[in-house]
Amino acid sequence: MVPMKSPTASGLEGVVVAHTALSHVDGERGTLVIRGYSIEDLVERGTFEDGCGLLWNGEWPSAGEREALRAALAEARQQAFTLVSSLGEALTLADGMEALRAAVGQLSAVDQPADRFRLTGAIPVFAAAWARARSGQPVVPPRSGLSHAADYLQMLTGELPEARRIAALDAYLCCVVDHGMNASTFVARVVASTGSDLVSAVVAAIGALKGPLHGGAPGPVLDMLDAIGHPAHARAWLRAELEAGRRVMGMGHRIYRVRDPRAAALERAMAVLERTEAQGERLALARAVEREAERLLTERYPERSLRANVEFYTAIVLDAIGLPRTLFAPTFAASRVVGWCAHVDEQQRAGRLIRPASTYVGPAPPAASTS
Ligand code: COA
């Protein structure tokens, strides 16, 4: 065995890999800043289209710019819909993220500014078409004049959605539009740093987002709430999971040592939705599970401070909006693609290949025979 010669940061924790003007996560204070605006400000005052303007153009869009972005995204959704019938097997795959990866992988790279719109328009169109096909329903085309959030819901249901469901989805899309050097964004930047194209970077990023330690967590959060069933069962259920060596989905974060600010923003976004009795019960259950999970994780890892992350309340919000849990991760991708595009642009301007080193710990070759 060759001895380790230099220290390695496990999981690259604490390693700075880029200078970015796009977003900043302060894990100690529990703040997230997107281009100089707090996430709370973006969620309360902004729309998904404002998030695109901020990240892609560097400034909060004027009313005219917002309209232009909205029209360009609507056009991109229309264009993407024309491809749906020629995507072959992609949209028949069983997993939504696999379907998205396969469908987006069929786009050809044209030029970067246009590809941002093409990709951002394509993801909700492909995700909605996949969900409709999976449930044996005909696909629904995009409708002009709608916002990105409204059209996504419209393509999923075939109906014009209620204003409050649109507002809640829009708040969610704003919440997760970018988040520092998260795993999928890093992947996109690595691909971009090789001189490859934006479509390739986004396909790779979709693959990274799919994992349960990243964007794949909210579906399992709902599964957990279903399995627990009642606040009174939370402690025993969670304790058994931890004793079996399993992780509690929606809890913990690489950066945050306090509650994820996006969890709070999403909890507030819930307020716009009409609360049915079942949703009220689910929210009460979620709060009880969060409290118990926090207590048990603090007992186990007192130095780590594992609190609820964005995925915990994502599960509750997207479920209350009426999205099936199989669409949670694809819906995350529908927003985060905006951040990936902005990071790819920034990385390409930085212009240096990302190529870290590794420490070899395998066997040395056999010594050459001296006889
Ligand atoms: N449930 C149980 N244990 C957890 C945990 C969780 N949710 N999160 C972290 N831990 C444990 C780890 O297993 C580790 O224990 P070990 O030292 O005995 O192996 C310890 O706490 C420290 O983990 P940490 O270094 O803080 O985790 P990380 O930075 O490597 O991972 C996550 C961060 C998000 C991947 C991790 O918290 C996790 O798996 N959470 C659940 C999945 C999730 O919600 N993902 C969405 C993230 S937005």
JSON list of C-alpha atoms and ligand atoms in Angstrom, two decimals, residues 13 212-215 217 221 242 246-255 257 260 262 297 301 303-304 306 309-312 332, ligand 1:
[
{"chain": "A", "resi": 13, "resn": "GLU", "atom": "CA", "xyz": [-16.00, 19.49, 2.19]},
{"chain": "A", "resi": 212, "resn": "PRO", "atom": "CA", "xyz": [-31.30, 10.47, -3.00]},
{"chain": "A", "resi": 213, "resn": "LEU", "atom": "CA", "xyz": [-28.60, 12.47, -1.20]},
{"chain": "A", "resi": 214, "resn": "HIS", "atom": "CA", "xyz": [-29.36, 15.43, -3.52]},
{"chain": "A", "resi": 215, "resn": "GLY", "atom": "CA", "xyz": [-32.62, 16.00, -5.44]},
{"chain": "A", "resi": 217, "resn": "ALA", "atom": "CA", "xyz": [-34.93, 13.02, -1.33]},
{"chain": "A", "resi": 221, "resn": "VAL", "atom": "CA", "xyz": [-39.74, 12.06, 2.63]},
{"chain": "A", "resi": 242, "resn": "LEU", "atom": "CA", "xyz": [-31.31, 5.18, 12.73]},
{"chain": "A", "resi": 246, "resn": "ARG", "atom": "CA", "xyz": [-30.48, 4.34, 7.54]},
{"chain": "A", "resi": 247, "resn": "ARG", "atom": "CA", "xyz": [-30.58, 8.12, 6.98]},
{"chain": "A", "resi": 248, "resn": "VAL", "atom": "CA", "xyz": [-33.63, 10.24, 7.69]},
{"chain": "A", "resi": 249, "resn": "MET", "atom": "CA", "xyz": [-34.57, 11.82, 4.38]},
{"chain": "A", "resi": 250, "resn": "GLY", "atom": "CA", "xyz": [-34.95, 15.60, 4.35]},
{"chain": "A", "resi": 251, "resn": "MET", "atom": "CA", "xyz": [-32.65, 16.06, 7.35]},
{"chain": "A", "resi": 252, "resn": "GLY", "atom": "CA", "xyz": [-29.03, 17.22, 7.38]},
{"chain": "A", "resi": 253, "resn": "HIS", "atom": "CA", "xyz": [-26.96, 19.26, 4.98]},
{"chain": "A", "resi": 254, "resn": "ARG", "atom": "CA", "xyz": [-23.34, 19.58, 3.96]},
{"chain": "A", "resi": 255, "resn": "ILE", "atom": "CA", "xyz": [-23.33, 23.35, 4.55]},
{"chain": "A", "resi": 257, "resn": "ARG", "atom": "CA", "xyz": [-25.74, 24.00, 10.54]},
{"chain": "A", "resi": 260, "resn": "ASP", "atom": "CA", "xyz": [-32.29, 25.56, 5.73]},
{"chain": "A", "resi": 262, "resn": "ARG", "atom": "CA", "xyz": [-35.61, 27.51, 1.98]},
{"chain": "A", "resi": 297, "resn": "LEU", "atom": "CA", "xyz": [-29.99, 13.34, 15.35]},
{"chain": "A", "resi": 301, "resn": "TYR", "atom": "CA", "xyz": [-24.32, 13.74, 16.29]},
{"chain": "A", "resi": 303, "resn": "GLU", "atom": "CA", "xyz": [-21.36, 18.33, 16.98]},
{"chain": "A", "resi": 304, "resn": "ARG", "atom": "CA", "xyz": [-23.00, 18.22, 13.53]},
{"chain": "A", "resi": 306, "resn": "LEU", "atom": "CA", "xyz": [-28.48, 18.12, 11.51]},
{"chain": "A", "resi": 309, "resn": "ASN", "atom": "CA", "xyz": [-33.29, 20.76, 4.64]},
{"chain": "A", "resi": 310, "resn": "VAL", "atom": "CA", "xyz": [-35.23, 22.10, 1.66]},
{"chain": "A", "resi": 311, "resn": "GLU", "atom": "CA", "xyz": [-36.34, 18.64, 0.58]},
{"chain": "A", "resi": 312, "resn": "PHE", "atom": "CA", "xyz": [-38.33, 18.09, 3.74]},
{"chain": "A", "resi": 332, "resn": "PHE", "atom": "CA", "xyz": [-36.56, 20.32, -9.00]},
{"chain": "B", "resi": 1, "resn": "COA", "atom": "N1", "xyz": [-30.00, 10.82, 8.84]},
{"chain": "B", "resi": 1, "resn": "COA", "atom": "C1", "xyz": [-29.17, 10.06, 9.60]},
{"chain": "B", "resi": 1, "resn": "COA", "atom": "N2", "xyz": [-27.86, 10.31, 9.72]},
{"chain": "B", "resi": 1, "resn": "COA", "atom": "C2", "xyz": [-27.36, 11.37, 9.05]},
{"chain": "B", "resi": 1, "resn": "COA", "atom": "C3", "xyz": [-28.17, 12.19, 8.27]},
{"chain": "B", "resi": 1, "resn": "COA", "atom": "C4", "xyz": [-29.54, 11.89, 8.17]},
{"chain": "B", "resi": 1, "resn": "COA", "atom": "N3", "xyz": [-30.35, 12.62, 7.42]},
{"chain": "B", "resi": 1, "resn": "COA", "atom": "N4", "xyz": [-27.40, 13.17, 7.72]},
{"chain": "B", "resi": 1, "resn": "COA", "atom": "C5", "xyz": [-26.16, 12.95, 8.16]},
{"chain": "B", "resi": 1, "resn": "COA", "atom": "N5", "xyz": [-26.14, 11.86, 8.97]},
{"chain": "B", "resi": 1, "resn": "COA", "atom": "C6", "xyz": [-24.98, 11.28, 9.64]},
{"chain": "B", "resi": 1, "resn": "COA", "atom": "C7", "xyz": [-23.99, 10.74, 8.63]},
{"chain": "B", "resi": 1, "resn": "COA", "atom": "O1", "xyz": [-24.29, 9.37, 8.34]},
{"chain": "B", "resi": 1, "resn": "COA", "atom": "C8", "xyz": [-22.70, 10.90, 9.36]},
{"chain": "B", "resi": 1, "resn": "COA", "atom": "O2", "xyz": [-22.57, 9.83, 10.26]},
{"chain": "B", "resi": 1, "resn": "COA", "atom": "P1", "xyz": [-21.24, 8.93, 10.33]},
{"chain": "B", "resi": 1, "resn": "COA", "atom": "O3", "xyz": [-20.15, 9.91, 10.65]},
{"chain": "B", "resi": 1, "resn": "COA", "atom": "O4", "xyz": [-21.56, 7.96, 11.42]},
{"chain": "B", "resi": 1, "resn": "COA", "atom": "O5", "xyz": [-21.09, 8.32, 8.97]},
{"chain": "B", "resi": 1, "resn": "COA", "atom": "C9", "xyz": [-22.90, 12.16, 10.20]},
{"chain": "B", "resi": 1, "resn": "COA", "atom": "O6", "xyz": [-24.31, 12.35, 10.30]},
{"chain": "B", "resi": 1, "resn": "COA", "atom": "C10", "xyz": [-22.33, 13.41, 9.60]},
{"chain": "B", "resi": 1, "resn": "COA", "atom": "O7", "xyz": [-22.83, 13.55, 8.31]},
{"chain": "B", "resi": 1, "resn": "COA", "atom": "P2", "xyz": [-22.49, 14.84, 7.46]},
{"chain": "B", "resi": 1, "resn": "COA", "atom": "O8", "xyz": [-21.01, 14.86, 7.22]},
{"chain": "B", "resi": 1, "resn": "COA", "atom": "O9", "xyz": [-23.13, 16.02, 8.09]},
{"chain": "B", "resi": 1, "resn": "COA", "atom": "O10", "xyz": [-23.26, 14.53, 6.11]},
{"chain": "B", "resi": 1, "resn": "COA", "atom": "P3", "xyz": [-22.83, 14.91, 4.64]},
{"chain": "B", "resi": 1, "resn": "COA", "atom": "O11", "xyz": [-22.40, 16.32, 4.58]},
{"chain": "B", "resi": 1, "resn": "COA", "atom": "O12", "xyz": [-21.88, 13.90, 4.11]},
{"chain": "B", "resi": 1, "resn": "COA", "atom": "O13", "xyz": [-24.20, 14.68, 3.89]},
{"chain": "B", "resi": 1, "resn": "COA", "atom": "C11", "xyz": [-26.43, 14.93, 3.34]},
{"chain": "B", "resi": 1, "resn": "COA", "atom": "C12", "xyz": [-25.17, 15.66, 3.77]},
{"chain": "B", "resi": 1, "resn": "COA", "atom": "C13", "xyz": [-27.49, 15.94, 2.93]},
{"chain": "B", "resi": 1, "resn": "COA", "atom": "C14", "xyz": [-26.09, 14.04, 2.12]},
{"chain": "B", "resi": 1, "resn": "COA", "atom": "C15", "xyz": [-26.93, 14.05, 4.52]},
{"chain": "B", "resi": 1, "resn": "COA", "atom": "O14", "xyz": [-27.27, 14.89, 5.60]},
{"chain": "B", "resi": 1, "resn": "COA", "atom": "C16", "xyz": [-28.08, 13.16, 4.11]},
{"chain": "B", "resi": 1, "resn": "COA", "atom": "O15", "xyz": [-27.85, 12.06, 3.61]},
{"chain": "B", "resi": 1, "resn": "COA", "atom": "N6", "xyz": [-29.36, 13.60, 4.33]},
{"chain": "B", "resi": 1, "resn": "COA", "atom": "C17", "xyz": [-30.50, 12.80, 3.94]},
{"chain": "B", "resi": 1, "resn": "COA", "atom": "C18", "xyz": [-30.77, 12.95, 2.46]},
{"chain": "B", "resi": 1, "resn": "COA", "atom": "C19", "xyz": [-31.31, 14.33, 2.11]},
{"chain": "B", "resi": 1, "resn": "COA", "atom": "O16", "xyz": [-32.16, 14.87, 2.78]},
{"chain": "B", "resi": 1, "resn": "COA", "atom": "N7", "xyz": [-30.81, 14.86, 0.99]},
{"chain": "B", "resi": 1, "resn": "COA", "atom": "C20", "xyz": [-31.22, 16.16, 0.49]},
{"chain": "B", "resi": 1, "resn": "COA", "atom": "C21", "xyz": [-30.14, 17.18, 0.73]},
{"chain": "B", "resi": 1, "resn": "COA", "atom": "S1", "xyz": [-30.67, 18.82, 0.33]}
]
